[in-house]
Amino acid sequence: MSKINITDTFLQLGALLSQPDKQLNDLIETERYYNAWFTPESVRKAVAATAEMLNRHDLEKWLSAYNIPAQQPKKVGLVLAGNIPMVGFHDVLCVLVAGHHALIKASSQDSRLIRYALDKLIEIDPAYTGRYTFVEKLEGFEAIIATGSNNTSRYFEYYFGKVPHIIRKNRNSIALLTGNESNEELTALGHDILNYFGLGCRNVSKLLVPEGYNFTQFFEAIEHLNEIIHHHKYNNNYDYNKSIYLVNRDQHLDNGFLMVKRDERLTSPLSVVFYDTYSSLSDAQEQLQSLTDQLQCIVTNAPVDVPNQVVGFGRSQHPNLWDYADGIDTMDFLAHLN
């Protein structure tokens, strides 16, 4: 299949996702009954982000970077995450574009939206018929792409280690602030932290701030996001973590829906964002360098030289096609399976 055909096909799919039909609108409204975190607002955001990714300029730029050989299709097993809506779609996209057959072990939390997108793909181009299979148990695979936690990655290595594989572990994202951010940038940072309730690996879980940083402007800039506290599962997490901090007399800041706590760790609990300080930008860069293997992306407008993906405020949950999870080039892996 030519790159022109691939571009046109997925461009049409992006257009369909950008203008949801009745079936998709029904899915957007009903996903919450299968997963309480998948609110209509969150699902709509995820669908829109996928549609945004499938634009002509980016599709052409992405595909131009690869020489996809005519090769015997391999059966590529996909163990998809289900922490945020449609999070596994990019892996499926890569396998299909590379000419392989996708054996999809979807998360029980998130299979309906991906099924919808693939059904529409076949309507656009029937050549994709038979190019993927949803499975309950992975068998007969010749390669694996699996996404899980640090704990499950050990099992993945054991079961899948004998075939070509990409196995992903826990990652988090971090924001580097200089203290010169505008209200608009801090508002956008609020979305980087709270979109999808902070459940994604691209959500900011920690802030690096200059010594003596005052969080007042940050709290004021995100105040309009306070509706999040009305979600019962988020509110349960907030109440629980607040109680722990109060009982333990842990110092923290609290605006009524998000707590900020100084902590060396990178992974913060839901409803909390950790922070640490730096004395200079070179000090901040050293801290970021030490976290390279744990970071998905870095949100900042400061000039930093790091191997991780760096994005502007508000862009952490809007990856491009070439922004691969864990920095591992999925398309390059798939193009060289033979």
Coordinates of C-alpha atoms in Angstrom, one line a residue:
M1 CA 0.0 0.0 0.0
S2 CA 1.5 3.3 -1.1
K3 CA 2.2 6.2 1.4
I4 CA -0.2 8.3 -0.6
N5 CA -3.0 5.8 -0.1
I6 CA -2.2 5.5 3.6
T7 CA -2.2 9.2 4.0
D8 CA -5.5 9.7 2.3
T9 CA -7.1 6.8 4.2
F10 CA -6.1 8.0 7.7
L11 CA -6.8 11.6 6.8
Q12 CA -10.4 10.6 6.1
L13 CA -10.5 8.7 9.4
G14 CA -9.3 11.8 11.2
A15 CA -12.0 13.8 9.5
L16 CA -14.7 11.4 10.7
L17 CA -13.4 11.5 14.3
S18 CA -13.4 15.3 14.2
Q19 CA -17.1 15.3 13.4
P20 CA -18.6 12.5 15.4
D21 CA -21.6 10.7 14.0
K22 CA -24.5 9.4 16.1
Q23 CA -22.7 6.1 16.8
L24 CA -19.6 7.9 18.1
N25 CA -21.6 10.4 20.0
D26 CA -23.4 7.6 21.7
L27 CA -20.1 6.0 22.6
I28 CA -18.8 9.2 24.0
E29 CA -21.9 9.5 26.3
T30 CA -21.9 5.8 27.4
E31 CA -18.3 5.0 28.0
R32 CA -18.7 6.2 31.6
Y33 CA -20.9 3.2 32.3
Y34 CA -18.0 0.8 31.5
N35 CA -15.3 3.0 33.1
A36 CA -16.3 5.8 35.5
W37 CA -13.1 7.7 34.6
F38 CA -14.2 7.9 31.0
T39 CA -16.5 10.9 31.3
P40 CA -18.0 12.4 28.1
E41 CA -15.7 15.3 28.4
S42 CA -12.6 13.1 28.7
V43 CA -13.6 10.8 25.8
R44 CA -14.4 13.8 23.6
K45 CA -11.0 15.2 24.4
A46 CA -9.3 11.9 23.5
V47 CA -11.2 11.5 20.2
A48 CA -10.4 15.1 19.2
A49 CA -6.7 14.6 20.0
T50 CA -6.6 11.5 17.8
A51 CA -8.4 13.4 15.0
E52 CA -5.9 16.3 15.4
M53 CA -3.0 13.8 15.0
L54 CA -4.3 12.5 11.7
N55 CA -3.8 15.6 9.6
R56 CA -2.2 15.6 6.1
H57 CA 1.0 17.5 7.0
D58 CA 1.8 15.3 10.0
L59 CA 0.9 12.0 8.2
E60 CA 3.2 12.9 5.2
K61 CA 6.0 14.1 7.5
W62 CA 5.7 10.9 9.6
L63 CA 5.6 8.5 6.7
S64 CA 8.5 10.2 4.9
A65 CA 10.9 9.3 7.7
Y66 CA 10.5 5.5 7.0
N67 CA 11.3 3.1 4.2
I68 CA 8.6 0.5 4.8
P69 CA 9.7 -2.6 2.9
A70 CA 7.4 -5.0 1.1
Q71 CA 7.7 -7.8 3.6
Q72 CA 5.7 -10.9 4.6
P73 CA 3.2 -9.6 7.2
K74 CA 4.0 -10.6 10.8
K75 CA 1.4 -11.2 13.5
V76 CA 2.2 -8.5 16.0
G77 CA 0.6 -8.9 19.4
L78 CA -0.5 -5.7 21.1
V79 CA -1.2 -5.5 24.8
L80 CA -3.0 -2.2 25.1
A81 CA -3.3 0.1 28.1
G82 CA -6.7 1.4 29.2
N83 CA -5.8 4.2 31.5
I84 CA -7.2 7.0 29.2
P85 CA -9.5 6.8 26.2
M86 CA -8.0 5.5 22.9
V87 CA -4.5 5.4 24.4
G88 CA -3.7 2.2 22.4
F89 CA -4.8 3.5 19.0
H90 CA -1.4 4.7 18.0
D91 CA 0.1 1.2 18.4
V92 CA -2.6 -0.3 16.2
L93 CA -2.1 2.5 13.6
C94 CA 1.7 1.7 13.5
V95 CA 1.2 -2.0 13.0
L96 CA -1.4 -1.5 10.1
V97 CA 0.7 1.2 8.4
A98 CA 3.8 -1.1 8.6
G99 CA 1.9 -3.8 6.7
H100 CA 1.5 -6.3 9.6
H101 CA -1.4 -8.0 11.2
A102 CA -2.5 -6.7 14.6
L103 CA -3.5 -9.2 17.3
I104 CA -5.2 -6.8 19.6
K105 CA -5.5 -7.6 23.3
A106 CA -7.5 -4.5 24.3
S107 CA -8.0 -3.4 27.8
S108 CA -11.5 -4.2 29.1
Q109 CA -11.5 -0.5 30.1
D110 CA -11.1 0.7 26.5
S111 CA -12.0 -1.5 23.6
R112 CA -15.2 0.0 22.2
L113 CA -13.7 3.3 20.9
I114 CA -10.8 1.5 19.1
R115 CA -13.3 -1.0 17.6
Y116 CA -15.3 1.9 16.3
A117 CA -12.3 3.6 14.7
L118 CA -11.2 0.4 13.0
D119 CA -14.7 -0.3 11.7
K120 CA -14.7 3.1 10.1
L121 CA -11.2 2.5 8.7
I122 CA -12.6 -0.5 6.8
E123 CA -15.5 1.5 5.5
I124 CA -13.0 4.0 4.1
D125 CA -10.6 1.4 2.7
P126 CA -11.8 -2.3 2.6
A127 CA -8.1 -3.3 2.1
Y128 CA -7.7 -3.2 5.8
T129 CA -10.3 -6.0 6.2
G130 CA -8.7 -9.0 7.9
R131 CA -5.6 -7.0 8.9
Y132 CA -6.4 -7.0 12.6
T133 CA -8.0 -9.4 15.2
F134 CA -9.3 -8.6 18.6
V135 CA -8.3 -11.5 20.9
E136 CA -8.8 -12.5 24.5
K137 CA -5.6 -14.5 24.7
L138 CA -2.4 -13.8 22.6
E139 CA -1.3 -16.8 20.6
G140 CA 0.7 -17.3 17.4
F141 CA 2.3 -13.9 17.6
E142 CA 5.7 -13.2 16.0
A143 CA 6.4 -9.9 17.7
I144 CA 5.0 -8.0 20.7
I145 CA 4.3 -4.5 21.8
A146 CA 3.1 -4.5 25.4
T147 CA 2.3 -1.6 27.7
G148 CA 2.0 -2.1 31.4
S149 CA 3.4 -1.2 34.8
N150 CA 6.8 -1.8 36.3
N151 CA 5.3 -5.0 37.8
T152 CA 3.6 -6.4 34.7
S153 CA 6.7 -5.6 32.6
R154 CA 8.5 -8.5 34.4
Y155 CA 5.8 -10.9 33.4
F156 CA 5.9 -9.5 29.8
E157 CA 9.6 -10.1 29.6
Y158 CA 9.2 -13.6 30.8
Y159 CA 6.3 -14.5 28.4
F160 CA 7.3 -12.4 25.4
G161 CA 11.1 -12.1 25.7
K162 CA 11.9 -14.7 23.0
V163 CA 10.3 -12.7 20.2
P164 CA 11.1 -9.2 18.9
H165 CA 9.4 -6.9 21.4
I166 CA 8.8 -3.5 22.8
I167 CA 7.8 -3.6 26.5
R168 CA 6.9 -0.4 28.2
K169 CA 6.9 0.4 31.9
N170 CA 5.6 3.2 34.1
R171 CA 6.5 6.7 33.0
N172 CA 5.4 10.1 34.2
S173 CA 5.7 13.7 32.9
I174 CA 7.2 16.7 34.6
A175 CA 6.9 20.5 34.1
L176 CA 9.8 22.9 34.5
L177 CA 8.7 26.4 35.6
T178 CA 10.9 29.5 35.6
G179 CA 8.6 31.8 37.5
N180 CA 8.0 33.9 34.5
E181 CA 5.0 32.0 33.1
S182 CA 2.0 33.9 32.0
N183 CA -1.5 33.2 33.4
E184 CA -2.4 31.6 30.1
E185 CA 0.6 29.3 30.3
L186 CA -0.2 28.3 33.9
T187 CA -3.8 27.7 32.9
A188 CA -2.6 25.4 30.2
L189 CA -0.4 23.6 32.7
G190 CA -3.5 22.9 34.7
H191 CA -4.8 20.9 31.8
D192 CA -1.5 19.1 31.5
I193 CA -2.0 18.0 35.2
L194 CA -5.7 17.4 35.3
N195 CA -6.9 16.3 31.9
Y196 CA -8.1 12.7 32.1
F197 CA -7.9 13.2 35.9
G198 CA -4.1 12.8 35.8
L199 CA -4.3 9.2 34.8
G200 CA -2.0 9.3 31.7
C201 CA 1.7 8.9 31.5
R202 CA 1.8 12.2 29.7
N203 CA 0.0 14.0 32.5
V204 CA 2.3 16.2 34.6
S205 CA 2.8 14.6 38.1
K206 CA 5.6 16.8 39.3
L207 CA 6.8 20.4 39.0
L208 CA 10.3 21.7 39.1
V209 CA 10.2 25.3 40.3
P210 CA 12.9 27.8 41.3
E211 CA 13.7 28.2 45.0
G212 CA 11.2 30.4 46.8
Y213 CA 8.6 29.9 44.1
N214 CA 5.1 31.3 45.0
F215 CA 2.2 29.1 44.0
T216 CA -0.4 31.7 44.3
Q217 CA -0.5 32.7 40.6
F218 CA -0.6 29.0 39.7
F219 CA -3.6 28.3 41.9
E220 CA -5.4 31.4 40.6
A221 CA -4.8 30.4 37.0
I222 CA -6.3 26.9 37.4
E223 CA -9.2 27.9 39.6
H224 CA -11.7 27.5 36.8
L225 CA -10.8 23.7 36.7
N226 CA -12.4 23.2 40.1
E227 CA -15.4 21.3 38.6
I228 CA -13.1 18.2 38.7
I229 CA -13.8 17.8 42.4
H230 CA -17.4 16.8 41.6
H231 CA -16.3 13.6 40.0
H232 CA -16.9 11.0 42.7
K233 CA -13.8 8.9 42.1
Y234 CA -11.5 11.9 41.9
N235 CA -13.1 13.4 45.0
N236 CA -12.6 10.1 46.9
N237 CA -8.9 10.3 46.0
Y238 CA -8.7 13.9 47.1
D239 CA -10.4 13.3 50.4
Y240 CA -8.2 10.3 51.1
N241 CA -4.9 12.0 50.3
K242 CA -5.9 15.1 52.2
S243 CA -6.7 13.0 55.3
I244 CA -3.3 11.3 55.1
Y245 CA -1.5 14.5 54.9
L246 CA -3.4 16.1 57.7
V247 CA -3.0 13.1 60.0
N248 CA 0.7 12.9 59.3
R249 CA 1.1 16.7 59.5
D250 CA 2.7 16.7 56.1
Q251 CA 3.2 20.2 54.7
H252 CA 1.2 20.8 51.6
L253 CA -0.8 23.5 49.7
D254 CA -4.4 22.9 48.9
N255 CA -6.8 24.9 46.7
G256 CA -9.9 22.7 47.3
F257 CA -9.4 20.3 44.4
L258 CA -5.6 19.9 43.9
M259 CA -2.8 19.6 46.5
V260 CA 0.8 20.5 45.9
K261 CA 3.4 18.8 48.1
R262 CA 7.2 18.9 48.1
D263 CA 8.4 15.4 47.4
E264 CA 11.5 13.8 45.8
R265 CA 9.4 11.2 44.1
L266 CA 8.1 11.6 40.5
T267 CA 4.8 9.7 40.7
S268 CA 2.2 11.6 42.7
P269 CA -1.1 10.2 43.7
L270 CA -4.3 11.4 42.0
S271 CA -5.4 14.9 43.1
V272 CA -1.8 15.7 44.1
V273 CA 1.1 17.1 42.1
F274 CA 4.6 16.9 43.7
Y275 CA 7.2 19.6 43.4
D276 CA 10.9 20.1 43.9
T277 CA 13.1 23.1 43.6
Y278 CA 16.2 24.1 41.7
S279 CA 18.8 26.8 42.1
S280 CA 19.6 27.4 38.5
L281 CA 18.6 26.2 35.0
S282 CA 21.7 24.1 34.8
D283 CA 20.7 22.5 38.1
A284 CA 17.2 21.9 36.8
Q285 CA 18.7 20.3 33.6
E286 CA 20.8 18.0 35.7
Q287 CA 17.7 16.9 37.6
L288 CA 15.9 16.2 34.4
Q289 CA 18.8 14.3 33.0
S290 CA 18.8 12.0 36.1
L291 CA 15.1 11.2 35.4
T292 CA 15.4 10.5 31.7
D293 CA 14.5 6.8 31.9
Q294 CA 11.4 7.7 34.0
L295 CA 10.0 10.6 31.9
Q296 CA 7.5 10.5 29.1
C297 CA 7.7 14.2 28.3
I298 CA 8.8 17.5 29.8
V299 CA 6.5 20.6 29.7
T300 CA 8.3 23.9 29.6
N301 CA 9.2 27.0 27.6
A302 CA 12.7 27.1 29.1
P303 CA 15.6 26.1 26.9
V304 CA 16.7 22.6 28.0
D305 CA 18.9 20.1 26.3
V306 CA 17.5 16.7 27.3
P307 CA 16.8 13.4 25.4
N308 CA 13.1 13.4 26.3
Q309 CA 10.4 15.0 24.3
V310 CA 9.9 18.7 25.3
V311 CA 6.4 20.3 24.7
G312 CA 4.9 23.6 25.4
F313 CA 2.3 24.3 28.1
G314 CA -1.1 22.6 27.4
R315 CA 0.4 20.2 24.8
S316 CA 1.4 17.2 26.9
Q317 CA -1.8 15.3 25.9
H318 CA -1.5 16.3 22.2
P319 CA 1.3 14.0 20.9
N320 CA 2.3 14.0 17.3
L321 CA 2.5 10.8 15.3
W322 CA 6.3 10.6 15.9
D323 CA 6.1 11.2 19.6
Y324 CA 6.5 7.6 20.6
A325 CA 5.9 6.2 24.0
D326 CA 9.0 5.8 26.1
G327 CA 11.0 7.3 23.2
I328 CA 11.1 4.0 21.4
D329 CA 10.5 4.3 17.6
T330 CA 7.6 1.9 17.0
M331 CA 7.6 2.3 13.3
D332 CA 11.3 1.6 13.0
F333 CA 10.9 -1.6 15.1
L334 CA 8.0 -2.8 12.9
A335 CA 9.8 -1.9 9.6
H336 CA 12.7 -4.2 10.5
L337 CA 10.9 -7.3 11.8
N338 CA 12.2 -9.4 8.9

